[in-house]
Short mmCIF file of C-alpha atoms in Angstrom, two decimals:
data_model
loop_
_atom_site.label_atom_id
_atom_site.label_comp_id
_atom_site.label_asym_id
_atom_site.label_seq_id
_atom_site.Cartn_x
_atom_site.Cartn_y
_atom_site.Cartn_z
CA ALA G 1 8.72 13.74 -4.86
CA VAL G 2 11.85 14.16 -2.63
CA PRO G 3 10.61 16.71 -0.29
CA LEU G 4 7.44 14.55 0.25
CA ALA G 5 9.60 11.45 0.98
CA LYS G 6 11.75 13.45 3.44
CA ALA G 7 8.66 14.80 5.06
CA LEU G 8 7.24 11.36 5.61
CA ILE G 9 10.53 10.18 7.13
CA ALA G 10 10.66 13.07 9.26
CA GLY G 11 7.33 12.09 10.59
CA GLY G 12 8.37 8.54 11.28
CA ILE G 13 7.18 6.83 8.19
CA ASP G 14 9.90 5.10 5.82
CA ILE G 15 7.48 3.13 3.61
CA MET G 16 5.72 4.73 0.74
CA GLU G 17 3.46 3.77 -2.13
CA LEU G 18 3.51 6.11 -5.09
CA THR G 19 0.96 5.58 -7.61
CA LEU G 20 1.37 5.30 -11.48
CA ARG G 21 -1.38 7.85 -12.05
CA THR G 22 0.61 10.79 -13.40
CA ASP G 23 3.09 11.64 -16.21
CA ALA G 24 5.65 12.58 -13.30
CA ALA G 25 5.29 9.11 -11.58
CA TYR G 26 8.40 7.21 -13.14
CA GLU G 27 10.60 10.27 -12.74
CA SER G 28 9.50 10.63 -9.15
CA LEU G 29 10.20 7.05 -8.31
CA LYS G 30 13.85 7.53 -9.80
CA VAL G 31 14.61 10.56 -7.84
CA ILE G 32 13.17 9.18 -4.59
CA LYS G 33 15.16 5.92 -5.06
CA LYS G 34 18.33 8.06 -5.63
CA GLU G 35 18.03 10.82 -3.16
CA VAL G 36 16.12 9.19 -0.49
CA PRO G 37 17.47 5.69 -0.28
CA GLU G 38 16.26 4.98 3.42
CA MET G 39 12.67 5.06 2.08
CA LEU G 40 11.33 1.74 1.30
CA LEU G 41 9.78 2.48 -2.12
CA GLY G 42 6.56 0.78 -3.55
CA VAL G 43 4.38 1.31 -6.41
CA GLY G 44 0.58 1.46 -6.77
CA THR G 45 -1.71 1.14 -9.71
CA VAL G 46 0.35 -1.34 -11.31
CA LEU G 47 -1.91 -2.48 -14.21
CA ASN G 48 0.09 -4.33 -16.77
CA VAL G 49 3.31 -6.17 -17.15
CA GLU G 50 5.10 -3.29 -18.95
CA GLN G 51 4.59 -0.99 -15.97
CA LEU G 52 6.02 -3.85 -13.73
CA GLU G 53 8.94 -4.02 -16.06
CA SER G 54 9.45 -0.40 -15.80
CA ILE G 55 9.20 -0.05 -12.10
CA ALA G 56 11.62 -3.07 -11.62
CA GLU G 57 14.32 -1.42 -13.82
CA ILE G 58 14.00 1.52 -11.39
CA GLY G 59 14.52 -0.91 -8.46
CA VAL G 60 11.49 -0.21 -6.48
CA ASP G 61 10.92 -2.57 -3.53
CA PHE G 62 7.31 -3.81 -3.90
CA ALA G 63 4.14 -2.97 -5.92
CA VAL G 64 0.49 -3.21 -5.62
CA SER G 65 -2.59 -3.05 -7.82
CA PRO G 66 -6.07 -2.04 -7.44
CA GLY G 67 -7.33 -5.31 -8.80
CA LEU G 68 -6.31 -9.00 -9.57
CA ASN G 69 -4.51 -9.44 -12.83
CA PRO G 70 -3.14 -12.87 -13.23
CA GLU G 71 -0.66 -12.01 -15.99
CA VAL G 72 0.81 -9.22 -13.53
CA ILE G 73 0.99 -11.66 -10.65
CA ALA G 74 2.69 -14.18 -12.61
CA HIS G 75 5.21 -11.76 -14.05
CA ALA G 76 5.81 -10.16 -10.56
CA SER G 77 6.61 -13.90 -9.38
CA GLU G 78 8.99 -14.45 -12.31
CA ILE G 79 11.02 -11.29 -11.68
CA GLY G 80 10.82 -11.51 -7.99
CA MET G 81 8.99 -8.46 -7.26
CA PRO G 82 6.94 -8.56 -4.05
CA PHE G 83 3.49 -7.94 -5.08
CA ALA G 84 0.01 -7.52 -3.61
CA PRO G 85 -2.99 -7.64 -5.88
CA GLY G 86 -6.18 -5.89 -4.92
CA ILE G 87 -9.15 -8.05 -3.82
CA CYS G 88 -12.48 -7.16 -2.40
CA THR G 89 -14.55 -10.36 -2.80
CA PRO G 90 -14.09 -14.05 -1.63
CA SER G 91 -13.70 -14.94 -5.41
CA ASP G 92 -10.87 -12.68 -5.58
CA ILE G 93 -9.47 -14.17 -2.44
CA GLU G 94 -9.57 -17.55 -4.15
CA LYS G 95 -8.17 -16.46 -7.37
CA ALA G 96 -5.25 -14.68 -5.53
CA ILE G 97 -4.73 -17.96 -3.53
CA SER G 98 -4.67 -20.09 -6.66
CA LEU G 99 -2.02 -17.72 -8.11
CA GLY G 100 0.13 -18.21 -4.97
CA CYS G 101 -0.55 -14.98 -3.19
CA LYS G 102 -0.33 -14.51 0.57
CA VAL G 103 -0.43 -10.75 0.78
CA LEU G 104 -3.40 -9.00 -0.58
CA LYS G 105 -4.53 -5.30 -0.95
CA PHE G 106 -8.06 -4.78 0.19
CA PHE G 107 -9.33 -2.21 -1.96
CA PRO G 108 -11.40 0.22 -1.76
CA ALA G 109 -11.52 -0.97 1.88
CA GLU G 110 -13.91 1.59 3.40
CA ALA G 111 -16.46 1.51 0.29
CA CYS G 112 -16.14 -2.28 0.45
CA GLY G 113 -17.45 -2.34 3.91
CA GLY G 114 -14.37 -1.70 5.95
CA LEU G 115 -12.88 -4.07 8.74
CA LYS G 116 -15.99 -5.69 9.69
CA TYR G 117 -16.58 -6.84 6.04
CA LEU G 118 -12.93 -7.91 5.76
CA GLN G 119 -13.14 -9.92 9.04
CA ASN G 120 -16.30 -11.76 7.61
CA MET G 121 -15.01 -12.38 4.24
CA ALA G 122 -11.60 -13.56 5.47
CA ALA G 123 -12.86 -16.00 7.98
CA PRO G 124 -13.06 -19.06 5.62
CA TYR G 125 -9.41 -18.30 4.73
CA ARG G 126 -8.01 -17.55 8.16
CA HIS G 127 -6.36 -20.77 8.45
CA LEU G 128 -4.24 -20.07 5.39
CA GLY G 129 -2.47 -17.28 7.14
CA LEU G 130 -3.31 -14.50 4.45
CA LYS G 131 -2.46 -11.00 5.55
CA TYR G 132 -4.36 -7.91 4.07
CA ILE G 133 -3.21 -4.29 3.33
CA PRO G 134 -6.30 -2.05 3.50
CA LEU G 135 -6.19 1.04 1.22
CA GLY G 136 -9.10 3.23 0.14
CA GLY G 137 -10.88 5.46 2.88
CA ILE G 138 -8.37 4.71 5.47
CA ASN G 139 -7.47 7.82 7.68
CA ASN G 140 -6.35 8.68 11.10
CA ASN G 141 -9.97 8.18 12.46
CA ASN G 142 -10.28 4.47 11.44
CA LEU G 143 -6.52 3.40 11.13
CA GLY G 144 -6.58 2.23 14.86
CA ASP G 145 -9.57 -0.18 14.10
CA TYR G 146 -7.63 -1.82 11.18
CA LEU G 147 -4.31 -2.11 13.17
CA THR G 148 -5.92 -4.05 16.06
CA SER G 149 -6.90 -6.95 13.67
CA ASP G 150 -4.35 -9.72 13.29
CA LEU G 151 -5.36 -9.95 9.53
CA ILE G 152 -3.62 -6.63 8.74
CA LEU G 153 -0.08 -6.55 7.81
CA ALA G 154 0.00 -2.69 6.99
CA ALA G 155 -2.36 0.07 6.10
CA GLY G 156 -2.08 3.10 3.96
CA GLY G 157 -3.83 6.06 2.60
CA SER G 158 -3.51 9.52 1.07
CA TRP G 159 -4.60 11.31 4.13
CA LEU G 160 -0.99 11.39 5.20
CA ALA G 161 -0.06 13.42 1.96
CA PRO G 162 -3.17 15.01 0.56
CA GLY G 163 -2.83 16.44 -2.94
CA SER G 164 -3.48 19.91 -1.71
CA ALA G 165 -0.63 19.66 0.94
CA ILE G 166 1.52 18.55 -1.95
CA ALA G 167 0.47 21.21 -4.29
CA ASN G 168 1.01 23.82 -1.46
CA GLN G 169 4.45 22.18 -0.58
CA ASP G 170 3.02 21.95 3.14
CA TRP G 171 5.96 19.49 3.99
CA ASP G 172 5.73 20.48 7.83
CA GLY G 173 1.99 19.75 7.65
CA ILE G 174 2.57 16.40 5.96
CA THR G 175 5.24 15.71 8.78
CA ALA G 176 2.81 16.65 11.47
CA THR G 177 0.05 14.15 10.05
CA THR G 178 2.56 11.51 9.69
CA LYS G 179 3.50 12.03 13.42
CA ALA G 180 -0.07 11.82 14.35
CA ALA G 181 -0.41 8.56 12.63
CA ILE G 182 2.67 7.01 14.39
CA GLU G 183 1.47 8.33 17.68
CA LYS G 184 -1.80 6.34 17.01
CA ILE G 185 0.09 3.16 15.86
CA GLU G 186 2.27 3.53 19.14
CA SER G 187 -0.69 3.90 21.36
CA ILE G 188 -2.35 0.76 19.73
CA ARG G 189 0.89 -1.12 20.21
CA ASN G 190 1.04 -0.37 23.91
CA LEU G 191 -2.44 -1.42 24.71
#
């Protein structure tokens, strides 16, 4: 966990989302928070209040979920945890709005239709100033498309640190991939 976080920082990315999909997730969060304090640490795949409580105790900076669970959203608000629920339909957006959400995770972004779908789906809500974080199928080839839209707050994906690179401890490869993503972001900003 620590070498991964350091590889991302070396590549220019100081925000990461670690998912709660393995037995090592909580311990990984703890060591990253302790040993790489410059990393803005988020947690993904938050599915219930108990997980939210556990990550709050660790002191993570934000959380996201793949779907929209009103109980988790309400509890995140109660404890002051920045939280973005997952959405992929207009009904999801309306439910999130009714629960006070302004930042939404668009997931799975590419499988749902990508940026074009998001732009069409978000159009009736544009006046509300909602922002979206696409995840799911995002990579260096389509990242630029998303980041040119004013709907997008941030984007993420596992292409920066694929499981095979982590398993092989290819920290230099992860740093190189991260640097390539940062170069793409900077080229978009300079347009």
